[in-house]
PDB file of C-alpha atoms in Angstrom:
ATOM      1  CA  MET A   1      -5.608  -1.562  44.667  1.00  0.00           C
ATOM      2  CA  THR A   2      -6.567   1.018  47.272  1.00  0.00           C
ATOM      3  CA  LYS A   3      -2.984   2.345  47.314  1.00  0.00           C
ATOM      4  CA  TRP A   4      -2.972   3.024  43.609  1.00  0.00           C
ATOM      5  CA  THR A   5      -4.306   6.076  41.805  1.00  0.00           C
ATOM      6  CA  PHE A   6      -5.877   5.689  38.374  1.00  0.00           C
ATOM      7  CA  SER A   7      -6.010   8.900  36.322  1.00  0.00           C
ATOM      8  CA  PRO A   8      -7.206   9.302  32.722  1.00  0.00           C
ATOM      9  CA  SER A   9      -4.259   9.766  30.394  1.00  0.00           C
ATOM     10  CA  GLN A  10      -3.701  10.529  26.766  1.00  0.00           C
ATOM     11  CA  PRO A  11      -3.543   7.148  24.982  1.00  0.00           C
ATOM     12  CA  GLY A  12       0.001   6.378  23.924  1.00  0.00           C
ATOM     13  CA  THR A  13      -1.080   5.581  20.389  1.00  0.00           C
ATOM     14  CA  THR A  14      -2.295   9.132  19.786  1.00  0.00           C
ATOM     15  CA  ARG A  15       1.029  10.903  20.302  1.00  0.00           C
ATOM     16  CA  ASN A  16       2.255  12.701  17.209  1.00  0.00           C
ATOM     17  CA  MET A  17      -0.776  11.635  15.211  1.00  0.00           C
ATOM     18  CA  ALA A  18      -3.602  13.560  13.603  1.00  0.00           C
ATOM     19  CA  SER A  19      -6.630  12.799  11.445  1.00  0.00           C
ATOM     20  CA  TRP A  20      -8.695  14.772   8.973  1.00  0.00           C
ATOM     21  CA  GLN A  21     -11.775  14.128   6.914  1.00  0.00           C
ATOM     22  CA  ILE A  22     -11.449  15.527   3.415  1.00  0.00           C
ATOM     23  CA  SER A  23     -14.589  16.069   1.406  1.00  0.00           C
ATOM     24  CA  ARG A  24     -16.250  18.212  -1.191  1.00  0.00           C
ATOM     25  CA  GLN A  25     -19.851  18.775  -2.148  1.00  0.00           C
ATOM     26  CA  ASN A  26     -21.713  15.734  -3.500  1.00  0.00           C
ATOM     27  CA  HIS A  27     -18.764  13.405  -2.850  1.00  0.00           C
ATOM     28  CA  GLU A  28     -18.213  10.883  -0.080  1.00  0.00           C
ATOM     29  CA  PRO A  29     -15.460  11.904   2.353  1.00  0.00           C
ATOM     30  CA  TYR A  30     -12.069  10.336   2.850  1.00  0.00           C
ATOM     31  CA  GLN A  31     -10.182  10.018   6.109  1.00  0.00           C
ATOM     32  CA  ILE A  32      -6.507  10.900   6.237  1.00  0.00           C
ATOM     33  CA  ASP A  33      -4.467   9.651   9.205  1.00  0.00           C
ATOM     34  CA  VAL A  34      -0.980  11.067   9.659  1.00  0.00           C
ATOM     35  CA  SER A  35       1.831  10.252  12.077  1.00  0.00           C
ATOM     36  CA  TRP A  36       5.311  11.687  12.470  1.00  0.00           C
ATOM     37  CA  PRO A  37       8.413  10.788  14.510  1.00  0.00           C
ATOM     38  CA  LEU A  38       8.152  10.982  18.275  1.00  0.00           C
ATOM     39  CA  ALA A  39      11.543  12.672  18.430  1.00  0.00           C
ATOM     40  CA  TRP A  40      10.405  15.728  16.522  1.00  0.00           C
ATOM     41  CA  SER A  41      10.337  18.530  19.068  1.00  0.00           C
ATOM     42  CA  ALA A  42      10.242  21.129  16.305  1.00  0.00           C
ATOM     43  CA  GLN A  43       9.501  20.800  12.627  1.00  0.00           C
ATOM     44  CA  GLU A  44      11.411  23.810  11.406  1.00  0.00           C
ATOM     45  CA  ASN A  45      14.053  22.973   8.825  1.00  0.00           C
ATOM     46  CA  SER A  46      13.428  19.240   9.213  1.00  0.00           C
ATOM     47  CA  VAL A  47      13.955  16.711   6.457  1.00  0.00           C
ATOM     48  CA  ALA A  48      11.688  13.677   6.204  1.00  0.00           C
ATOM     49  CA  ASN A  49      10.601  10.807   4.030  1.00  0.00           C
ATOM     50  CA  ALA A  50       6.919  10.065   3.473  1.00  0.00           C
ATOM     51  CA  ILE A  51       5.076   6.831   2.869  1.00  0.00           C
ATOM     52  CA  TYR A  52       1.517   6.851   1.576  1.00  0.00           C
ATOM     53  CA  LEU A  53      -0.774   3.921   2.352  1.00  0.00           C
ATOM     54  CA  VAL A  54      -3.998   2.997   0.578  1.00  0.00           C
ATOM     55  CA  ASP A  55      -6.543   1.025   2.619  1.00  0.00           C
ATOM     56  CA  GLY A  56      -5.201   3.331   5.291  1.00  0.00           C
ATOM     57  CA  ASN A  57      -7.594   2.207   8.036  1.00  0.00           C
ATOM     58  CA  ALA A  58      -6.058  -1.277   7.975  1.00  0.00           C
ATOM     59  CA  LEU A  59      -2.403  -0.208   7.807  1.00  0.00           C
ATOM     60  CA  PHE A  60      -1.889   3.091   9.603  1.00  0.00           C
ATOM     61  CA  LEU A  61      -1.150   1.914  13.143  1.00  0.00           C
ATOM     62  CA  SER A  62       0.986  -1.004  11.972  1.00  0.00           C
ATOM     63  CA  ALA A  63       3.151   1.267   9.825  1.00  0.00           C
ATOM     64  CA  THR A  64       3.459   3.856  12.581  1.00  0.00           C
ATOM     65  CA  GLU A  65       4.510   1.291  15.187  1.00  0.00           C
ATOM     66  CA  THR A  66       7.019  -0.324  12.816  1.00  0.00           C
ATOM     67  CA  LEU A  67       8.696   3.010  12.145  1.00  0.00           C
ATOM     68  CA  ARG A  68       8.761   4.001  15.805  1.00  0.00           C
ATOM     69  CA  ARG A  69      10.406   0.742  16.825  1.00  0.00           C
ATOM     70  CA  ARG A  70      13.005   1.302  14.128  1.00  0.00           C
ATOM     71  CA  GLN A  71      13.524   4.896  15.217  1.00  0.00           C
ATOM     72  CA  SER A  72      14.284   3.791  18.775  1.00  0.00           C
ATOM     73  CA  HIS A  73      17.545   2.150  17.678  1.00  0.00           C
ATOM     74  CA  ARG A  74      18.278   4.386  14.677  1.00  0.00           C
ATOM     75  CA  PRO A  75      17.724   7.852  16.128  1.00  0.00           C
ATOM     76  CA  GLN A  76      19.937   9.557  13.546  1.00  0.00           C
ATOM     77  CA  GLU A  77      17.998   8.200  10.584  1.00  0.00           C
ATOM     78  CA  THR A  78      15.861  10.598   8.580  1.00  0.00           C
ATOM     79  CA  GLY A  79      12.353  10.563  10.026  1.00  0.00           C
ATOM     80  CA  THR A  80       9.394   9.228   8.089  1.00  0.00           C
ATOM     81  CA  VAL A  81       5.875  10.624   7.946  1.00  0.00           C
ATOM     82  CA  VAL A  82       3.054   8.109   7.484  1.00  0.00           C
ATOM     83  CA  VAL A  83       0.076   9.263   5.430  1.00  0.00           C
ATOM     84  CA  ALA A  84      -2.778   6.755   5.419  1.00  0.00           C
ATOM     85  CA  VAL A  85      -5.562   7.382   2.926  1.00  0.00           C
ATOM     86  CA  GLY A  86      -8.754   5.672   4.031  1.00  0.00           C
ATOM     87  CA  TYR A  87     -12.398   6.149   4.843  1.00  0.00           C
ATOM     88  CA  PRO A  88     -14.525   7.306   7.814  1.00  0.00           C
ATOM     89  CA  LEU A  89     -15.195   3.789   9.128  1.00  0.00           C
ATOM     90  CA  THR A  90     -16.405   2.673  12.558  1.00  0.00           C
ATOM     91  CA  ASP A  91     -17.040  -1.066  12.233  1.00  0.00           C
ATOM     92  CA  SER A  92     -14.410  -2.301   9.759  1.00  0.00           C
ATOM     93  CA  VAL A  93     -10.938  -1.525   8.432  1.00  0.00           C
ATOM     94  CA  PHE A  94     -11.957  -2.085   4.802  1.00  0.00           C
ATOM     95  CA  SER A  95     -14.502  -0.095   2.835  1.00  0.00           C
ATOM     96  CA  PRO A  96     -16.552  -1.332  -0.143  1.00  0.00           C
ATOM     97  CA  ARG A  97     -15.424   1.878  -1.858  1.00  0.00           C
ATOM     98  CA  ARG A  98     -11.995   0.310  -2.364  1.00  0.00           C
ATOM     99  CA  SER A  99     -13.333  -1.803  -5.240  1.00  0.00           C
ATOM    100  CA  VAL A 100     -13.813   1.456  -7.149  1.00  0.00           C
ATOM    101  CA  ASP A 101     -10.881   3.517  -5.896  1.00  0.00           C
ATOM    102  CA  LEU A 102      -8.219   0.851  -6.320  1.00  0.00           C
ATOM    103  CA  THR A 103      -9.099  -0.654  -9.711  1.00  0.00           C
ATOM    104  CA  PRO A 104      -8.032   0.748 -13.098  1.00  0.00           C
ATOM    105  CA  PRO A 105     -10.467   2.172 -15.631  1.00  0.00           C
ATOM    106  CA  CYS A 106     -10.994  -0.188 -18.546  1.00  0.00           C
ATOM    107  CA  GLY A 107     -13.439  -0.816 -21.361  1.00  0.00           C
ATOM    108  CA  HIS A 108     -13.993  -4.526 -20.741  1.00  0.00           C
ATOM    109  CA  TYR A 109     -14.764  -5.905 -17.288  1.00  0.00           C
ATOM    110  CA  THR A 110     -14.943  -9.511 -16.103  1.00  0.00           C
ATOM    111  CA  PRO A 111     -16.287  -9.471 -12.525  1.00  0.00           C
ATOM    112  CA  PRO A 112     -14.625 -11.676  -9.891  1.00  0.00           C
ATOM    113  CA  ASP A 113     -16.424 -14.658  -8.421  1.00  0.00           C
ATOM    114  CA  GLY A 114     -18.240 -14.235  -5.132  1.00  0.00           C
ATOM    115  CA  PRO A 115     -18.239 -16.726  -2.223  1.00  0.00           C
ATOM    116  CA  ASP A 116     -20.937 -18.732  -4.015  1.00  0.00           C
ATOM    117  CA  GLY A 117     -18.736 -19.171  -7.076  1.00  0.00           C
ATOM    118  CA  LYS A 118     -20.895 -16.926  -9.233  1.00  0.00           C
ATOM    119  CA  PRO A 119     -19.683 -13.650 -10.793  1.00  0.00           C
ATOM    120  CA  LYS A 120     -20.113 -10.760  -8.390  1.00  0.00           C
ATOM    121  CA  PRO A 121     -20.141  -7.477 -10.317  1.00  0.00           C
ATOM    122  CA  ASN A 122     -18.833  -4.489  -8.375  1.00  0.00           C
ATOM    123  CA  ALA A 123     -18.399  -0.873  -9.292  1.00  0.00           C
ATOM    124  CA  TYR A 124     -14.850  -0.433 -10.580  1.00  0.00           C
ATOM    125  CA  GLY A 125     -12.433   1.761 -12.476  1.00  0.00           C
ATOM    126  CA  GLY A 126     -11.846   4.771 -10.213  1.00  0.00           C
ATOM    127  CA  ALA A 127      -8.083   4.439  -9.796  1.00  0.00           C
ATOM    128  CA  ASP A 128      -7.201   7.462 -11.937  1.00  0.00           C
ATOM    129  CA  LYS A 129      -9.514   9.746  -9.982  1.00  0.00           C
ATOM    130  CA  PHE A 130      -8.257   8.334  -6.688  1.00  0.00           C
ATOM    131  CA  LEU A 131      -4.635   8.836  -7.713  1.00  0.00           C
ATOM    132  CA  THR A 132      -5.389  12.420  -8.714  1.00  0.00           C
ATOM    133  CA  PHE A 133      -6.978  12.934  -5.303  1.00  0.00           C
ATOM    134  CA  ILE A 134      -3.818  11.655  -3.611  1.00  0.00           C
ATOM    135  CA  THR A 135      -1.342  13.633  -5.722  1.00  0.00           C
ATOM    136  CA  GLU A 136      -3.292  16.873  -6.162  1.00  0.00           C
ATOM    137  CA  VAL A 137      -5.210  17.109  -2.881  1.00  0.00           C
ATOM    138  CA  VAL A 138      -3.602  14.963  -0.176  1.00  0.00           C
ATOM    139  CA  GLN A 139       0.067  15.512  -1.002  1.00  0.00           C
ATOM    140  CA  PRO A 140      -0.188  19.328  -1.207  1.00  0.00           C
ATOM    141  CA  PHE A 141      -2.190  19.334   2.027  1.00  0.00           C
ATOM    142  CA  ILE A 142       0.563  17.352   3.759  1.00  0.00           C
ATOM    143  CA  THR A 143       3.487  19.351   2.385  1.00  0.00           C
ATOM    144  CA  LEU A 144       2.004  22.853   2.432  1.00  0.00           C
ATOM    145  CA  LYS A 145      -0.458  22.820   5.329  1.00  0.00           C
ATOM    146  CA  VAL A 146       0.525  20.103   7.800  1.00  0.00           C
ATOM    147  CA  PHE A 147       4.328  20.230   7.468  1.00  0.00           C
ATOM    148  CA  PRO A 148       5.163  23.552   5.775  1.00  0.00           C
ATOM    149  CA  GLN A 149       8.636  23.694   7.356  1.00  0.00           C
ATOM    150  CA  VAL A 150       9.595  20.152   6.380  1.00  0.00           C
ATOM    151  CA  SER A 151      11.569  19.314   3.263  1.00  0.00           C
ATOM    152  CA  PHE A 152      10.490  15.915   1.979  1.00  0.00           C
ATOM    153  CA  ASP A 153      13.248  13.727   0.570  1.00  0.00           C
ATOM    154  CA  ARG A 154      11.843  10.417  -0.728  1.00  0.00           C
ATOM    155  CA  THR A 155       8.269   9.198  -1.080  1.00  0.00           C
ATOM    156  CA  ALA A 156       6.805   5.708  -1.302  1.00  0.00           C
ATOM    157  CA  ILE A 157       3.371   4.193  -1.772  1.00  0.00           C
ATOM    158  CA  PHE A 158       2.250   0.862  -0.308  1.00  0.00           C
ATOM    159  CA  GLY A 159      -0.819  -1.186  -1.103  1.00  0.00           C
ATOM    160  CA  HIS A 160      -1.966  -4.778  -0.578  1.00  0.00           C
ATOM    161  CA  SER A 161      -4.266  -6.884  -2.775  1.00  0.00           C
ATOM    162  CA  TYR A 162      -6.437  -4.380  -4.678  1.00  0.00           C
ATOM    163  CA  GLY A 163      -4.112  -1.817  -3.106  1.00  0.00           C
ATOM    164  CA  GLY A 164      -1.149  -3.593  -4.700  1.00  0.00           C
ATOM    165  CA  LEU A 165      -2.985  -3.454  -8.024  1.00  0.00           C
ATOM    166  CA  PHE A 166      -3.414   0.289  -7.504  1.00  0.00           C
ATOM    167  CA  VAL A 167       0.309   0.662  -6.792  1.00  0.00           C
ATOM    168  CA  LEU A 168       1.137  -1.071 -10.081  1.00  0.00           C
ATOM    169  CA  HIS A 169      -1.404   1.026 -11.973  1.00  0.00           C
ATOM    170  CA  THR A 170       0.154   4.180 -10.529  1.00  0.00           C
ATOM    171  CA  LEU A 171       3.636   3.011 -11.481  1.00  0.00           C
ATOM    172  CA  PHE A 172       2.687   2.087 -15.036  1.00  0.00           C
ATOM    173  CA  THR A 173       0.603   5.180 -15.797  1.00  0.00           C
ATOM    174  CA  ARG A 174       2.191   7.976 -13.707  1.00  0.00           C
ATOM    175  CA  PRO A 175       5.632   6.682 -12.705  1.00  0.00           C
ATOM    176  CA  SER A 176       6.911  10.025 -11.420  1.00  0.00           C
ATOM    177  CA  SER A 177       4.251  10.185  -8.682  1.00  0.00           C
ATOM    178  CA  PHE A 178       6.485   8.416  -6.104  1.00  0.00           C
ATOM    179  CA  ASP A 179      10.064   7.239  -5.748  1.00  0.00           C
ATOM    180  CA  VAL A 180       9.355   3.741  -4.397  1.00  0.00           C
ATOM    181  CA  TYR A 181       6.424   1.462  -5.231  1.00  0.00           C
ATOM    182  CA  LEU A 182       5.607  -1.299  -2.736  1.00  0.00           C
ATOM    183  CA  ALA A 183       3.070  -3.714  -4.240  1.00  0.00           C
ATOM    184  CA  ALA A 184       2.095  -6.463  -1.793  1.00  0.00           C
ATOM    185  CA  SER A 185       0.051  -9.409  -3.096  1.00  0.00           C
ATOM    186  CA  PRO A 186      -1.134  -7.330  -6.061  1.00  0.00           C
ATOM    187  CA  SER A 187      -4.377  -8.533  -7.640  1.00  0.00           C
ATOM    188  CA  ILE A 188      -2.796  -9.042 -11.043  1.00  0.00           C
ATOM    189  CA  TRP A 189      -5.553 -11.569 -11.771  1.00  0.00           C
ATOM    190  CA  TRP A 190      -8.204  -8.814 -11.727  1.00  0.00           C
ATOM    191  CA  ASN A 191     -10.217  -8.420 -14.929  1.00  0.00           C
ATOM    192  CA  ASP A 192      -8.347 -11.048 -16.945  1.00  0.00           C
ATOM    193  CA  ARG A 193      -4.968  -9.601 -15.881  1.00  0.00           C
ATOM    194  CA  PHE A 194      -5.747  -6.210 -17.376  1.00  0.00           C
ATOM    195  CA  ILE A 195      -2.811  -4.641 -15.526  1.00  0.00           C
ATOM    196  CA  LEU A 196      -0.392  -6.505 -17.819  1.00  0.00           C
ATOM    197  CA  SER A 197      -1.572  -4.405 -20.758  1.00  0.00           C
ATOM    198  CA  GLU A 198      -0.598  -1.315 -18.772  1.00  0.00           C
ATOM    199  CA  ALA A 199       2.758  -2.930 -17.987  1.00  0.00           C
ATOM    200  CA  ALA A 200       3.352  -3.498 -21.698  1.00  0.00           C
ATOM    201  CA  ARG A 201       2.615   0.144 -22.528  1.00  0.00           C
ATOM    202  CA  PHE A 202       4.903   1.231 -19.706  1.00  0.00           C
ATOM    203  CA  ARG A 203       7.771  -0.882 -21.044  1.00  0.00           C
ATOM    204  CA  GLY A 204       7.389   0.762 -24.434  1.00  0.00           C
ATOM    205  CA  SER A 205       7.141   4.319 -23.144  1.00  0.00           C
ATOM    206  CA  PRO A 206      10.015   6.817 -22.888  1.00  0.00           C
ATOM    207  CA  ALA A 207      12.078   6.544 -19.718  1.00  0.00           C
ATOM    208  CA  ILE A 208      11.752   9.255 -17.077  1.00  0.00           C
ATOM    209  CA  SER A 209      14.734  10.952 -15.463  1.00  0.00           C
ATOM    210  CA  SER A 210      13.918   9.837 -11.916  1.00  0.00           C
ATOM    211  CA  ARG A 211      13.775   6.078 -12.324  1.00  0.00           C
ATOM    212  CA  PRO A 212      11.385   4.427  -9.855  1.00  0.00           C
ATOM    213  CA  VAL A 213      11.980   1.497  -7.520  1.00  0.00           C
ATOM    214  CA  LEU A 214       9.551  -1.443  -7.390  1.00  0.00           C
ATOM    215  CA  ARG A 215       9.150  -4.130  -4.744  1.00  0.00           C
ATOM    216  CA  LEU A 216       6.770  -7.049  -5.338  1.00  0.00           C
ATOM    217  CA  SER A 217       5.874  -9.315  -2.427  1.00  0.00           C
ATOM    218  CA  TYR A 218       3.447 -12.123  -1.679  1.00  0.00           C
ATOM    219  CA  GLY A 219       2.897 -15.067   0.678  1.00  0.00           C
ATOM    220  CA  SER A 220       3.829 -18.641  -0.200  1.00  0.00           C
ATOM    221  CA  ARG A 221       0.372 -19.882   0.804  1.00  0.00           C
ATOM    222  CA  GLU A 222      -1.534 -17.524  -1.463  1.00  0.00           C
ATOM    223  CA  GLN A 223      -1.350 -19.740  -4.535  1.00  0.00           C
ATOM    224  CA  ALA A 224      -0.837 -22.945  -2.536  1.00  0.00           C
ATOM    225  CA  PRO A 225      -3.124 -22.641   0.507  1.00  0.00           C
ATOM    226  CA  VAL A 226      -3.227 -25.173   3.328  1.00  0.00           C
ATOM    227  CA  ARG A 227      -6.344 -26.460   4.980  1.00  0.00           C
ATOM    228  CA  GLU A 228      -7.265 -24.513   8.104  1.00  0.00           C
ATOM    229  CA  PRO A 229      -8.087 -26.306  11.384  1.00  0.00           C
ATOM    230  CA  GLY A 230     -11.698 -27.422  11.287  1.00  0.00           C
ATOM    231  CA  GLU A 231     -12.235 -26.183   7.741  1.00  0.00           C
ATOM    232  CA  PRO A 232     -14.745 -28.299   5.792  1.00  0.00           C
ATOM    233  CA  TRP A 233     -13.118 -30.185   2.945  1.00  0.00           C
ATOM    234  CA  GLU A 234     -15.489 -28.722   0.364  1.00  0.00           C
ATOM    235  CA  ARG A 235     -14.693 -25.164   1.409  1.00  0.00           C
ATOM    236  CA  PHE A 236     -10.961 -25.840   1.325  1.00  0.00           C
ATOM    237  CA  GLN A 237     -11.230 -27.290  -2.172  1.00  0.00           C
ATOM    238  CA  TRP A 238     -13.160 -24.229  -3.340  1.00  0.00           C
ATOM    239  CA  ARG A 239     -10.633 -21.873  -1.729  1.00  0.00           C
ATOM    240  CA  LYS A 240      -7.768 -23.851  -3.254  1.00  0.00           C
ATOM    241  CA  SER A 241      -9.296 -23.681  -6.737  1.00  0.00           C
ATOM    242  CA  VAL A 242      -9.738 -19.898  -6.454  1.00  0.00           C
ATOM    243  CA  ALA A 243      -6.125 -19.480  -5.321  1.00  0.00           C
ATOM    244  CA  GLU A 244      -4.856 -21.604  -8.194  1.00  0.00           C
ATOM    245  CA  ARG A 245      -6.859 -19.609 -10.728  1.00  0.00           C
ATOM    246  CA  ARG A 246      -5.620 -16.311  -9.368  1.00  0.00           C
ATOM    247  CA  ARG A 247      -1.965 -17.441  -9.586  1.00  0.00           C
ATOM    248  CA  MET A 248      -0.519 -14.981  -7.088  1.00  0.00           C
ATOM    249  CA  ALA A 249       3.000 -16.424  -7.099  1.00  0.00           C
ATOM    250  CA  ASP A 250       3.103 -17.119 -10.836  1.00  0.00           C
ATOM    251  CA  ASN A 251       1.732 -13.692 -11.727  1.00  0.00           C
ATOM    252  CA  CYS A 252       4.252 -11.890  -9.509  1.00  0.00           C
ATOM    253  CA  ASN A 253       7.149 -14.005 -10.771  1.00  0.00           C
ATOM    254  CA  GLU A 254       6.191 -13.505 -14.410  1.00  0.00           C
ATOM    255  CA  LEU A 255       5.763  -9.751 -14.009  1.00  0.00           C
ATOM    256  CA  TYR A 256       9.079  -9.543 -12.171  1.00  0.00           C
ATOM    257  CA  SER A 257      10.839 -11.407 -14.983  1.00  0.00           C
ATOM    258  CA  GLU A 258       9.288  -9.172 -17.628  1.00  0.00           C
ATOM    259  CA  LEU A 259      10.291  -5.968 -15.847  1.00  0.00           C
ATOM    260  CA  LEU A 260      13.692  -7.030 -14.528  1.00  0.00           C
ATOM    261  CA  SER A 261      15.691  -5.983 -17.580  1.00  0.00           C
ATOM    262  CA  ASN A 262      13.773  -2.756 -18.103  1.00  0.00           C
ATOM    263  CA  GLU A 263      16.094   0.232 -17.848  1.00  0.00           C
ATOM    264  CA  ARG A 264      13.245   2.444 -16.673  1.00  0.00           C
ATOM    265  CA  PHE A 265      13.721   1.093 -13.146  1.00  0.00           C
ATOM    266  CA  ARG A 266      16.381   1.959 -10.625  1.00  0.00           C
ATOM    267  CA  ILE A 267      15.850  -1.300  -8.725  1.00  0.00           C
ATOM    268  CA  ILE A 268      13.320  -4.138  -8.768  1.00  0.00           C
ATOM    269  CA  GLN A 269      12.975  -6.624  -5.929  1.00  0.00           C
ATOM    270  CA  LYS A 270      10.699  -9.626  -5.416  1.00  0.00           C
ATOM    271  CA  ARG A 271      10.086 -11.258  -2.043  1.00  0.00           C
ATOM    272  CA  GLU A 272       8.101 -14.365  -1.112  1.00  0.00           C
ATOM    273  CA  TYR A 273       7.117 -14.702   2.552  1.00  0.00           C
ATOM    274  CA  LEU A 274       7.019 -18.337   3.618  1.00  0.00           C
ATOM    275  CA  ASP A 275       3.962 -19.736   5.410  1.00  0.00           C
ATOM    276  CA  GLU A 276       1.954 -16.542   4.894  1.00  0.00           C
ATOM    277  CA  ASP A 277      -1.436 -16.408   3.219  1.00  0.00           C
ATOM    278  CA  HIS A 278      -3.254 -13.487   1.625  1.00  0.00           C
ATOM    279  CA  GLY A 279      -4.347 -12.042   4.949  1.00  0.00           C
ATOM    280  CA  SER A 280      -1.384 -12.818   7.177  1.00  0.00           C
ATOM    281  CA  VAL A 281       1.224 -11.572   4.720  1.00  0.00           C
ATOM    282  CA  ILE A 282       0.088  -7.969   5.146  1.00  0.00           C
ATOM    283  CA  ALA A 283       2.119  -7.398   8.319  1.00  0.00           C
ATOM    284  CA  ALA A 284       5.279  -8.981   6.923  1.00  0.00           C
ATOM    285  CA  ALA A 285       5.017  -7.199   3.582  1.00  0.00           C
ATOM    286  CA  LEU A 286       4.365  -3.829   5.211  1.00  0.00           C
ATOM    287  CA  SER A 287       7.250  -4.149   7.652  1.00  0.00           C
ATOM    288  CA  GLY A 288       9.565  -5.483   4.963  1.00  0.00           C
ATOM    289  CA  GLY A 289       8.482  -2.780   2.557  1.00  0.00           C
ATOM    290  CA  LEU A 290       9.211  -0.038   5.063  1.00  0.00           C
ATOM    291  CA  VAL A 291      12.660  -1.470   5.756  1.00  0.00           C
ATOM    292  CA  TYR A 292      13.312  -1.761   2.028  1.00  0.00           C
ATOM    293  CA  PHE A 293      12.228   1.842   1.495  1.00  0.00           C
ATOM    294  CA  LEU A 294      14.479   3.196   4.240  1.00  0.00           C
ATOM    295  CA  ASP A 295      17.466   0.904   3.721  1.00  0.00           C
ATOM    296  CA  GLN A 296      18.361   2.051   0.216  1.00  0.00           C
ATOM    297  CA  SER A 297      22.144   2.111   0.097  1.00  0.00           C
ATOM    298  CA  GLY A 298      24.196   5.085  -0.958  1.00  0.00           C
ATOM    299  CA  GLU A 299      24.528   3.602  -4.441  1.00  0.00           C
ATOM    300  CA  TYR A 300      20.791   3.959  -4.928  1.00  0.00           C
ATOM    301  CA  ARG A 301      20.150   7.253  -3.202  1.00  0.00           C
ATOM    302  CA  PHE A 302      17.465   9.308  -4.898  1.00  0.00           C
TER     303      PHE A 302
END
């Protein structure tokens, strides 16, 4: 090793990335992580797509790396900006604040069960405020301050679990907010499947001129889990009973069937990922969602 020189270098993962904390008085801050194509030497007169991620701390680097690998063999493709909306965290990629930010407001609330099988009430119902923060604070900041010379073409939003629930809530209540809605393992079970009442109102509402695209995805082991190596039988049985009650596959399939014939959509797709559970499916659903977002054929251009 004496013949080698070791010099500090800029970490490769920080190229063409930036982060901001956004806050206002008497409110907890958010963290916004942004990445843009490595090939951008100048931003003037550029055209780009944008994908917004909730639970941004857990998804930002994965989304950025997926897009950069794709860009390496599709250099002529329109670049995509990643905007991850998360929290100033140091010891986790998930914040307890998500239980408020990602769940819809509602009059009646049935709390989910905790690990001990007993109801575990959490604060909830902040999805409208969080969506307003994204559309009226984050999006203008990105388009007017960070990339003022960029013309944005298409936009998508991705969320998993409670994040997938938030994506559906956004679609059903403010469908013109984004072009493409990527709902991975959405927590349709939450609060006695409250989101289905929003879906029903959406189906009966007037169509909008820019019809949205929806992609539902989930893992095959979410509703039908398998026993993990070394897992106690009692714990597996409890986990299995929770999965069966939450009906991830059935809920997604039923919602897909209900929405499939709705003329308010441009396209609807459903995808099951084999041998993936609620945690492992995140990577597959994110990568597949990004490909789906960018691979829209000419027939379905926005």
